[in-house]
């Protein structure tokens, strides 16, 4: 028994060594196999070509107190299908699509796709003689609201079939309420009741809880009135002239509506650099902190033309508007809201706007590169305003001015609407947001 024990242990030892050796060989073979497999290129994958692809846009210029940018928003690309090369139309707009756009080619393709497909349903409810359906007027500081109400009915984007609609327009006008003397408290009740009626009558709101619905208001009273209906503000797309994202405006959901004071008193300016001899200009009411500071610091300056009140008509015919023609930079501080019609005045008259308003989500800023045709400052920069403007070289100013002329068409309302005008730009913004909802 004792004599046979060592051979048994020796046999076990050889068996164990053999198992380890076998395991090592198998492991080596496995690693070798997976190593060679990892060196092989992946098999080609050819999914069906989609009609629409979402791409992130580049960072956009936003007037803020911290130089932050708005969240990136999707770009929709109308991709070319295979086999349609011979059907491509020649692009005659190469000189139009310059670097004033973040993505010129994408904008062009997306715009064409929008024109072909985009449909909006207007709820027919509400008496046009009261607060619904029709604009109050097409003039004044809040003309943008009126033009949109009229343009949407004149455009190819309207559909009478709600089942074909991508978005639904809630045609209630707080501007008309104000014109009829409706108290602010009653405005909120009217908006609430109108919306409740639409929700009870139609199935469309409840499908998305209002995410594919939008309303338009330019007057600040209208903004406050709709804010009294929380589920409307939270869920629906707000198209507003006072897009301040420090008080509830959501850039990736809502749309900044340019405040345009139409009709313009004088023709558009531009391509007149040699006539612009004044460094900077501002005149207006001191109805905000930044305007008070601007007037106090610079009203006696010899190079900046700063007035602490509106220019009286008694001084001459259209004196205020004519100042825009001879000025390089027009100062645009926020008033009671972040926005100001002075920005679009400056653009129209060819005077480079100087945005001096924190937390302002500039109109069309995910399409247009505002840095190419405007000077965007923080409100705290007001104390160095003249030094900043004088540091801009003549070549840089000429470039800003020339680019400004190129964007003028985007800040002009027409009836009926014209391709690439303010109405179409707002519709394009809505088209982008429709695809955010869709995807």
Short mmCIF file of C-alpha atoms in Angstrom, two decimals:
data_model
loop_
_atom_site.label_atom_id
_atom_site.label_comp_id
_atom_site.label_asym_id
_atom_site.label_seq_id
_atom_site.Cartn_x
_atom_site.Cartn_y
_atom_site.Cartn_z
CA UNK A 1 0.00 0.00 0.00
CA UNK A 2 2.71 2.44 1.02
CA UNK A 3 4.98 1.41 -1.85
CA UNK A 4 2.21 2.18 -4.42
CA UNK A 5 1.40 5.69 -3.11
CA UNK A 6 4.19 7.69 -4.82
CA UNK A 7 3.29 6.43 -8.32
CA UNK A 8 -0.32 7.53 -7.71
CA UNK A 9 0.74 11.03 -6.72
CA UNK A 10 3.08 11.21 -9.73
CA UNK A 11 0.25 10.15 -12.05
CA UNK A 12 -2.03 12.82 -10.61
CA UNK A 13 0.69 15.43 -11.05
CA UNK A 14 1.15 14.61 -14.74
CA UNK A 15 -2.61 14.68 -15.23
CA UNK A 16 -2.86 18.16 -13.67
CA UNK A 17 0.00 19.48 -15.80
CA UNK A 18 -1.67 18.12 -18.90
CA UNK A 19 -4.94 19.86 -18.06
CA UNK A 20 -3.22 23.20 -17.52
CA UNK A 21 -1.31 22.81 -20.78
CA UNK A 22 -4.47 21.96 -22.66
CA UNK A 23 -6.31 24.96 -21.15
CA UNK A 24 -3.42 27.27 -22.09
CA UNK A 25 -3.44 26.04 -25.68
CA UNK A 26 -7.19 26.56 -25.96
CA UNK A 27 -6.91 30.06 -24.48
CA UNK A 28 -4.13 30.97 -26.91
CA UNK A 29 -6.19 29.72 -29.84
CA UNK A 30 -9.22 31.74 -28.63
CA UNK A 31 -7.26 34.98 -28.26
CA UNK A 32 -5.68 34.46 -31.66
CA UNK A 33 -9.10 33.96 -33.25
CA UNK A 34 -10.65 37.06 -31.70
CA UNK A 35 -7.58 39.14 -32.48
CA UNK A 36 -7.78 38.27 -36.16
CA UNK A 37 -11.51 38.87 -36.11
CA UNK A 38 -11.07 42.35 -34.64
CA UNK A 39 -8.70 43.25 -37.47
CA UNK A 40 -11.35 42.57 -40.09
CA UNK A 41 -13.39 45.56 -41.23
CA UNK A 42 -17.06 45.52 -40.26
CA UNK A 43 -19.49 44.20 -42.77
CA UNK A 44 -21.06 46.95 -44.84
CA UNK A 45 -24.48 48.06 -43.66
CA UNK A 46 -26.84 49.68 -46.14
CA UNK A 47 -30.05 50.78 -44.51
CA UNK A 48 -32.89 52.20 -46.61
CA UNK A 49 -32.20 55.81 -47.58
CA UNK A 50 -34.37 58.02 -45.36
CA UNK A 51 -36.04 61.11 -46.68
CA UNK A 52 -35.15 63.15 -43.62
CA UNK A 53 -32.13 63.08 -41.36
CA UNK A 54 -31.65 65.05 -38.17
CA UNK A 55 -28.29 66.71 -37.69
CA UNK A 56 -27.10 68.97 -34.86
CA UNK A 57 -26.68 72.59 -35.80
CA UNK A 58 -23.67 74.64 -34.92
CA UNK A 59 -23.61 76.84 -31.84
CA UNK A 60 -25.56 80.02 -32.37
CA UNK A 61 -25.00 83.55 -31.26
CA UNK A 62 -27.29 84.62 -28.47
CA UNK A 63 -27.42 87.88 -26.59
CA UNK A 64 -26.83 86.85 -23.00
CA UNK A 65 -25.24 88.06 -19.85
CA UNK A 66 -22.86 85.13 -19.79
CA UNK A 67 -22.03 84.68 -23.47
CA UNK A 68 -23.73 81.30 -23.51
CA UNK A 69 -25.29 79.86 -26.63
CA UNK A 70 -28.68 78.36 -27.15
CA UNK A 71 -28.95 74.57 -27.15
CA UNK A 72 -28.22 73.06 -30.53
CA UNK A 73 -31.32 72.45 -32.57
CA UNK A 74 -31.87 69.88 -35.32
CA UNK A 75 -31.19 70.43 -38.93
CA UNK A 76 -33.37 68.57 -41.38
CA UNK A 77 -31.62 67.40 -44.51
CA UNK A 78 -33.61 66.51 -47.59
CA UNK A 79 -31.41 63.73 -48.91
CA UNK A 80 -31.17 62.92 -52.61
CA UNK A 81 -32.47 59.49 -53.55
CA UNK A 82 -30.34 57.19 -55.69
CA UNK A 83 -31.24 57.23 -59.33
CA UNK A 84 -32.51 60.83 -59.35
CA UNK A 85 -29.23 62.45 -60.33
CA UNK A 86 -30.53 63.44 -63.72
CA UNK A 87 -33.55 65.14 -62.17
CA UNK A 88 -31.57 67.58 -60.05
CA UNK A 89 -32.36 71.20 -60.71
CA UNK A 90 -29.49 73.55 -61.29
CA UNK A 91 -28.72 75.68 -58.25
CA UNK A 92 -28.88 79.33 -59.26
CA UNK A 93 -28.66 80.66 -55.72
CA UNK A 94 -24.97 80.05 -54.98
CA UNK A 95 -24.29 83.74 -54.48
CA UNK A 96 -27.30 84.02 -52.17
CA UNK A 97 -26.23 81.32 -49.73
CA UNK A 98 -23.19 82.85 -48.06
CA UNK A 99 -21.65 82.44 -44.63
CA UNK A 100 -24.34 84.60 -43.02
CA UNK A 101 -26.02 81.21 -42.56
CA UNK A 102 -24.68 78.57 -40.21
CA UNK A 103 -25.24 75.85 -42.81
CA UNK A 104 -26.13 77.41 -46.18
CA UNK A 105 -26.61 74.17 -48.14
CA UNK A 106 -28.66 72.57 -45.38
CA UNK A 107 -30.83 75.64 -45.12
CA UNK A 108 -31.47 75.63 -48.86
CA UNK A 109 -32.36 71.91 -48.99
CA UNK A 110 -34.49 72.07 -45.86
CA UNK A 111 -36.33 75.13 -47.11
CA UNK A 112 -37.21 73.41 -50.37
CA UNK A 113 -38.42 70.35 -48.46
CA UNK A 114 -40.54 72.58 -46.23
CA UNK A 115 -42.16 74.31 -49.20
CA UNK A 116 -43.17 70.96 -50.68
CA UNK A 117 -44.50 69.21 -47.59
CA UNK A 118 -45.25 71.40 -44.58
CA UNK A 119 -48.94 71.84 -43.68
CA UNK A 120 -50.61 73.78 -40.87
CA UNK A 121 -54.22 73.53 -39.77
CA UNK A 122 -55.93 76.65 -38.40
CA UNK A 123 -58.70 75.99 -35.91
CA UNK A 124 -61.85 77.61 -37.38
CA UNK A 125 -63.45 78.38 -34.01
CA UNK A 126 -63.92 81.91 -32.71
CA UNK A 127 -65.66 85.02 -33.99
CA UNK A 128 -63.30 87.01 -36.29
CA UNK A 129 -65.02 90.21 -35.13
CA UNK A 130 -63.76 89.66 -31.58
CA UNK A 131 -60.37 88.13 -30.71
CA UNK A 132 -59.87 85.39 -33.25
CA UNK A 133 -58.76 84.48 -36.77
CA UNK A 134 -58.01 87.91 -38.24
CA UNK A 135 -55.30 90.45 -37.30
CA UNK A 136 -56.04 93.68 -35.55
CA UNK A 137 -53.89 95.67 -37.96
CA UNK A 138 -50.75 95.43 -40.08
CA UNK A 139 -49.04 98.54 -38.76
CA UNK A 140 -47.27 99.64 -35.60
CA UNK A 141 -44.91 97.98 -33.14
CA UNK A 142 -46.88 94.73 -33.15
CA UNK A 143 -47.37 94.43 -36.90
CA UNK A 144 -45.54 91.09 -36.90
CA UNK A 145 -48.46 89.41 -35.15
CA UNK A 146 -50.94 90.82 -37.63
CA UNK A 147 -48.87 89.88 -40.65
CA UNK A 148 -48.53 86.29 -39.49
CA UNK A 149 -52.29 85.95 -38.97
CA UNK A 150 -52.86 87.22 -42.50
CA UNK A 151 -49.92 85.49 -44.22
CA UNK A 152 -50.78 82.01 -42.97
CA UNK A 153 -54.10 82.24 -44.81
CA UNK A 154 -52.42 83.46 -47.99
CA UNK A 155 -49.74 80.80 -48.02
CA UNK A 156 -49.35 77.30 -49.44
CA UNK A 157 -48.81 75.94 -45.94
CA UNK A 158 -52.44 76.11 -44.83
CA UNK A 159 -54.51 72.96 -45.07
CA UNK A 160 -58.23 72.49 -44.52
CA UNK A 161 -57.68 68.85 -43.61
CA UNK A 162 -56.44 68.44 -40.02
CA UNK A 163 -55.37 64.87 -40.75
CA UNK A 164 -52.76 66.24 -43.18
CA UNK A 165 -51.45 68.83 -40.73
CA UNK A 166 -48.02 68.72 -39.14
CA UNK A 167 -48.84 71.57 -36.75
CA UNK A 168 -52.02 73.27 -35.46
CA UNK A 169 -52.37 77.05 -35.16
CA UNK A 170 -54.39 78.44 -32.24
CA UNK A 171 -55.66 81.73 -33.78
CA UNK A 172 -56.32 83.82 -30.69
CA UNK A 173 -55.01 87.40 -30.63
CA UNK A 174 -54.27 89.13 -27.35
CA UNK A 175 -53.37 92.20 -29.39
CA UNK A 176 -57.00 92.42 -30.53
CA UNK A 177 -58.13 91.98 -26.93
CA UNK A 178 -55.99 94.92 -25.90
CA UNK A 179 -57.38 96.98 -28.77
CA UNK A 180 -60.89 96.35 -27.50
CA UNK A 181 -59.95 97.38 -23.98
CA UNK A 182 -60.07 93.91 -22.43
CA UNK A 183 -58.53 93.92 -18.91
CA UNK A 184 -55.47 91.77 -18.46
CA UNK A 185 -57.23 89.47 -15.96
CA UNK A 186 -60.00 88.76 -18.46
CA UNK A 187 -57.51 87.98 -21.22
CA UNK A 188 -56.25 84.93 -19.35
CA UNK A 189 -59.82 83.70 -18.80
CA UNK A 190 -60.66 84.16 -22.49
CA UNK A 191 -57.56 82.25 -23.58
CA UNK A 192 -58.28 79.47 -21.08
CA UNK A 193 -61.91 79.09 -22.17
CA UNK A 194 -61.04 79.12 -25.86
CA UNK A 195 -58.39 76.44 -25.41
CA UNK A 196 -60.68 74.30 -23.24
CA UNK A 197 -63.29 74.45 -26.00
CA UNK A 198 -60.78 73.28 -28.64
CA UNK A 199 -59.61 70.40 -26.46
CA UNK A 200 -63.18 69.27 -25.79
CA UNK A 201 -64.24 69.54 -29.44
CA UNK A 202 -61.22 68.14 -31.29
CA UNK A 203 -58.93 65.15 -30.63
CA UNK A 204 -55.70 66.78 -31.81
CA UNK A 205 -54.45 68.45 -28.63
CA UNK A 206 -54.68 65.27 -26.58
CA UNK A 207 -52.61 63.26 -29.07
CA UNK A 208 -49.46 65.13 -28.06
CA UNK A 209 -50.72 67.19 -25.10
CA UNK A 210 -50.35 70.24 -27.33
CA UNK A 211 -46.74 69.71 -28.43
CA UNK A 212 -47.75 70.11 -32.10
CA UNK A 213 -49.79 73.28 -31.44
CA UNK A 214 -48.58 76.87 -31.53
CA UNK A 215 -49.82 80.40 -30.96
CA UNK A 216 -48.44 83.79 -31.97
CA UNK A 217 -48.28 86.93 -29.87
CA UNK A 218 -46.06 89.97 -30.19
CA UNK A 219 -47.45 92.34 -27.57
CA UNK A 220 -45.96 91.85 -24.10
CA UNK A 221 -49.48 91.93 -22.64
CA UNK A 222 -50.28 88.88 -24.74
CA UNK A 223 -47.23 87.10 -23.38
CA UNK A 224 -48.33 87.76 -19.81
CA UNK A 225 -51.92 86.76 -20.56
CA UNK A 226 -50.94 83.40 -22.01
CA UNK A 227 -48.55 82.79 -19.12
CA UNK A 228 -51.69 82.64 -16.98
CA UNK A 229 -52.52 79.36 -18.75
CA UNK A 230 -49.59 77.17 -17.61
CA UNK A 231 -50.33 74.02 -19.62
CA UNK A 232 -50.52 76.11 -22.82
CA UNK A 233 -47.15 77.77 -22.19
CA UNK A 234 -45.51 74.55 -21.06
CA UNK A 235 -46.69 72.31 -23.90
CA UNK A 236 -47.39 74.40 -27.00
CA UNK A 237 -44.88 76.23 -29.18
CA UNK A 238 -44.84 79.94 -28.33
CA UNK A 239 -44.03 82.32 -31.19
CA UNK A 240 -43.31 85.56 -29.34
CA UNK A 241 -41.53 88.88 -29.82
CA UNK A 242 -40.04 88.85 -26.31
CA UNK A 243 -38.00 85.62 -26.21
CA UNK A 244 -36.17 86.02 -22.91
CA UNK A 245 -35.07 82.59 -21.77
CA UNK A 246 -34.45 83.70 -18.19
CA UNK A 247 -38.24 84.00 -17.70
CA UNK A 248 -39.61 80.87 -19.32
CA UNK A 249 -38.77 81.04 -23.03
CA UNK A 250 -37.48 77.63 -24.17
CA UNK A 251 -35.25 78.03 -27.26
CA UNK A 252 -35.53 74.46 -28.58
CA UNK A 253 -39.34 74.57 -28.27
CA UNK A 254 -40.40 78.18 -28.74
CA UNK A 255 -39.76 80.58 -31.63
CA UNK A 256 -38.46 84.15 -31.50
CA UNK A 257 -40.68 86.40 -33.60
CA UNK A 258 -38.89 89.50 -34.97
CA UNK A 259 -40.57 92.72 -33.90
CA UNK A 260 -40.85 94.74 -37.10
CA UNK A 261 -42.26 98.27 -37.16
CA UNK A 262 -43.95 98.38 -40.55
CA UNK A 263 -44.49 100.11 -42.84
CA UNK A 264 -41.01 101.58 -42.80
CA UNK A 265 -40.98 105.36 -43.11
CA UNK A 266 -38.09 105.42 -45.59
CA UNK A 267 -36.56 103.02 -48.15
CA UNK A 268 -34.02 100.41 -47.18
CA UNK A 269 -30.44 101.54 -46.71
CA UNK A 270 -27.27 99.73 -47.60
CA UNK A 271 -24.20 99.81 -49.81
CA UNK A 272 -23.60 103.34 -48.58
CA UNK A 273 -20.62 102.95 -46.26
CA UNK A 274 -19.11 106.26 -47.33
CA UNK A 275 -22.15 108.16 -45.98
CA UNK A 276 -21.92 106.65 -42.51
CA UNK A 277 -19.76 109.09 -40.60
CA UNK A 278 -21.33 108.87 -37.12
CA UNK A 279 -19.95 106.12 -34.85
CA UNK A 280 -23.08 105.19 -32.90
CA UNK A 281 -26.68 106.27 -32.35
CA UNK A 282 -29.51 105.68 -29.91
CA UNK A 283 -32.58 107.71 -28.92
CA UNK A 284 -35.49 106.39 -26.93
CA UNK A 285 -37.39 106.17 -23.67
CA UNK A 286 -35.48 105.20 -20.56
CA UNK A 287 -37.86 102.39 -19.63
CA UNK A 288 -35.23 99.85 -18.54
CA UNK A 289 -32.14 99.78 -16.38
CA UNK A 290 -29.77 99.33 -19.31
CA UNK A 291 -31.26 102.33 -21.13
CA UNK A 292 -30.89 104.50 -18.05
CA UNK A 293 -27.21 103.53 -17.76
CA UNK A 294 -26.64 104.01 -21.50
CA UNK A 295 -28.05 107.54 -21.41
CA UNK A 296 -26.27 108.50 -18.20
CA UNK A 297 -22.84 107.30 -19.34
CA UNK A 298 -22.85 108.44 -22.98
CA UNK A 299 -25.41 111.18 -23.59
CA UNK A 300 -22.75 113.92 -23.52
CA UNK A 301 -20.19 112.06 -25.59
CA UNK A 302 -18.94 113.77 -28.75
CA UNK A 303 -18.60 110.59 -30.84
CA UNK A 304 -21.69 108.67 -29.76
CA UNK A 305 -25.04 110.25 -30.63
CA UNK A 306 -27.03 109.25 -27.54
CA UNK A 307 -30.33 110.92 -26.57
CA UNK A 308 -32.21 110.15 -23.38
CA UNK A 309 -35.58 110.51 -25.08
CA UNK A 310 -37.26 110.07 -28.43
CA UNK A 311 -36.45 112.73 -31.01
CA UNK A 312 -39.34 115.17 -31.26
CA UNK A 313 -41.07 115.46 -34.61
CA UNK A 314 -40.85 119.20 -34.17
CA UNK A 315 -37.15 119.02 -34.99
CA UNK A 316 -37.92 118.02 -38.56
CA UNK A 317 -39.51 115.45 -40.82
CA UNK A 318 -38.32 111.89 -40.12
CA UNK A 319 -35.21 113.11 -38.31
CA UNK A 320 -35.07 109.95 -36.20
CA UNK A 321 -35.17 107.59 -39.18
CA UNK A 322 -32.62 109.65 -41.14
CA UNK A 323 -30.10 109.25 -38.31
CA UNK A 324 -29.93 105.54 -39.18
CA UNK A 325 -28.69 106.38 -42.68
CA UNK A 326 -25.57 108.22 -41.50
CA UNK A 327 -24.59 105.98 -38.59
CA UNK A 328 -22.28 102.97 -38.56
CA UNK A 329 -23.58 101.27 -35.42
CA UNK A 330 -27.08 101.60 -33.99
CA UNK A 331 -27.35 100.77 -30.29
CA UNK A 332 -30.24 98.41 -29.46
CA UNK A 333 -30.74 98.09 -25.70
CA UNK A 334 -33.69 96.11 -24.36
CA UNK A 335 -36.71 98.06 -23.14
CA UNK A 336 -39.55 96.78 -21.00
CA UNK A 337 -38.74 93.42 -22.63
CA UNK A 338 -35.49 92.05 -24.05
CA UNK A 339 -36.56 92.79 -27.61
CA UNK A 340 -36.76 96.07 -29.48
CA UNK A 341 -38.15 97.07 -32.87
CA UNK A 342 -34.99 99.17 -33.18
CA UNK A 343 -33.09 96.03 -34.20
CA UNK A 344 -35.14 95.50 -37.35
CA UNK A 345 -35.14 99.27 -37.97
CA UNK A 346 -31.35 99.14 -37.92
CA UNK A 347 -31.28 96.20 -40.30
CA UNK A 348 -33.69 97.90 -42.70
CA UNK A 349 -31.77 101.18 -42.80
CA UNK A 350 -28.37 99.49 -43.14
CA UNK A 351 -27.03 100.44 -39.70
CA UNK A 352 -25.18 97.58 -37.97
CA UNK A 353 -27.20 96.73 -34.83
CA UNK A 354 -25.42 96.56 -31.50
CA UNK A 355 -27.40 94.13 -29.35
CA UNK A 356 -27.23 95.25 -25.73
CA UNK A 357 -29.70 92.95 -24.02
CA UNK A 358 -29.05 89.95 -21.79
CA UNK A 359 -30.84 86.60 -22.26
CA UNK A 360 -32.25 87.53 -25.68
CA UNK A 361 -32.76 84.56 -27.99
CA UNK A 362 -32.29 86.44 -31.26
CA UNK A 363 -34.75 85.76 -34.11
CA UNK A 364 -33.68 83.00 -36.51
CA UNK A 365 -30.40 82.56 -34.65
CA UNK A 366 -30.18 78.85 -35.42
CA UNK A 367 -30.33 79.76 -39.12
CA UNK A 368 -28.49 83.09 -39.31
CA UNK A 369 -25.05 83.77 -37.88
CA UNK A 370 -25.72 87.07 -36.12
CA UNK A 371 -22.02 87.55 -35.49
CA UNK A 372 -21.60 88.19 -39.22
CA UNK A 373 -23.93 91.23 -39.37
CA UNK A 374 -24.33 92.51 -35.82
CA UNK A 375 -22.32 93.32 -32.70
CA UNK A 376 -23.54 91.29 -29.72
CA UNK A 377 -22.59 92.57 -26.27
CA UNK A 378 -23.43 91.91 -22.66
CA UNK A 379 -25.24 94.67 -20.81
CA UNK A 380 -22.19 95.09 -18.61
CA UNK A 381 -20.24 96.12 -21.73
CA UNK A 382 -22.14 99.41 -21.84
CA UNK A 383 -19.36 101.14 -19.91
CA UNK A 384 -16.80 100.24 -22.61
CA UNK A 385 -19.22 100.77 -25.50
CA UNK A 386 -17.24 103.42 -27.38
CA UNK A 387 -13.95 101.60 -26.99
CA UNK A 388 -15.50 98.39 -28.32
CA UNK A 389 -17.01 100.08 -31.36
CA UNK A 390 -13.83 102.00 -32.16
CA UNK A 391 -11.81 98.79 -31.97
CA UNK A 392 -13.76 97.42 -34.95
CA UNK A 393 -11.65 98.03 -38.04
CA UNK A 394 -13.01 99.64 -41.19
CA UNK A 395 -12.66 96.34 -43.04
CA UNK A 396 -14.64 94.55 -40.34
CA UNK A 397 -17.34 97.20 -40.40
CA UNK A 398 -17.65 96.97 -44.19
CA UNK A 399 -18.06 93.20 -43.92
CA UNK A 400 -20.75 93.56 -41.23
CA UNK A 401 -22.55 96.17 -43.32
CA UNK A 402 -22.47 94.13 -46.52
CA UNK A 403 -23.77 91.07 -44.72
CA UNK A 404 -26.50 93.17 -43.13
CA UNK A 405 -27.82 94.06 -46.58
CA UNK A 406 -28.02 90.34 -47.40
CA UNK A 407 -30.29 89.56 -44.43
CA UNK A 408 -32.69 92.49 -44.89
CA UNK A 409 -35.18 90.32 -46.81
CA UNK A 410 -35.50 88.01 -43.80
CA UNK A 411 -36.79 90.82 -41.58
CA UNK A 412 -39.43 92.17 -43.97
CA UNK A 413 -43.13 91.21 -43.94
CA UNK A 414 -45.12 91.13 -47.17
CA UNK A 415 -48.69 90.42 -48.17
CA UNK A 416 -48.94 88.02 -49.81
CA UNK A 417 -45.76 86.54 -48.35
CA UNK A 418 -42.57 86.35 -50.42
CA UNK A 419 -40.00 83.55 -50.38
CA UNK A 420 -37.36 84.00 -47.64
CA UNK A 421 -39.22 86.91 -46.00
CA UNK A 422 -39.99 87.11 -42.27
CA UNK A 423 -43.07 84.90 -42.60
CA UNK A 424 -41.19 82.12 -44.36
CA UNK A 425 -38.38 82.30 -41.81
CA UNK A 426 -40.86 81.86 -38.96
CA UNK A 427 -42.50 78.97 -40.81
CA UNK A 428 -39.06 77.42 -41.28
CA UNK A 429 -38.46 77.65 -37.52
CA UNK A 430 -41.78 75.90 -36.95
CA UNK A 431 -40.79 73.26 -39.50
CA UNK A 432 -37.64 72.54 -37.49
CA UNK A 433 -39.63 72.18 -34.29
CA UNK A 434 -42.12 69.88 -35.97
CA UNK A 435 -39.24 67.50 -36.60
CA UNK A 436 -38.11 67.76 -32.99
CA UNK A 437 -41.60 66.61 -31.98
CA UNK A 438 -41.65 63.92 -34.69
CA UNK A 439 -38.36 62.37 -33.72
#
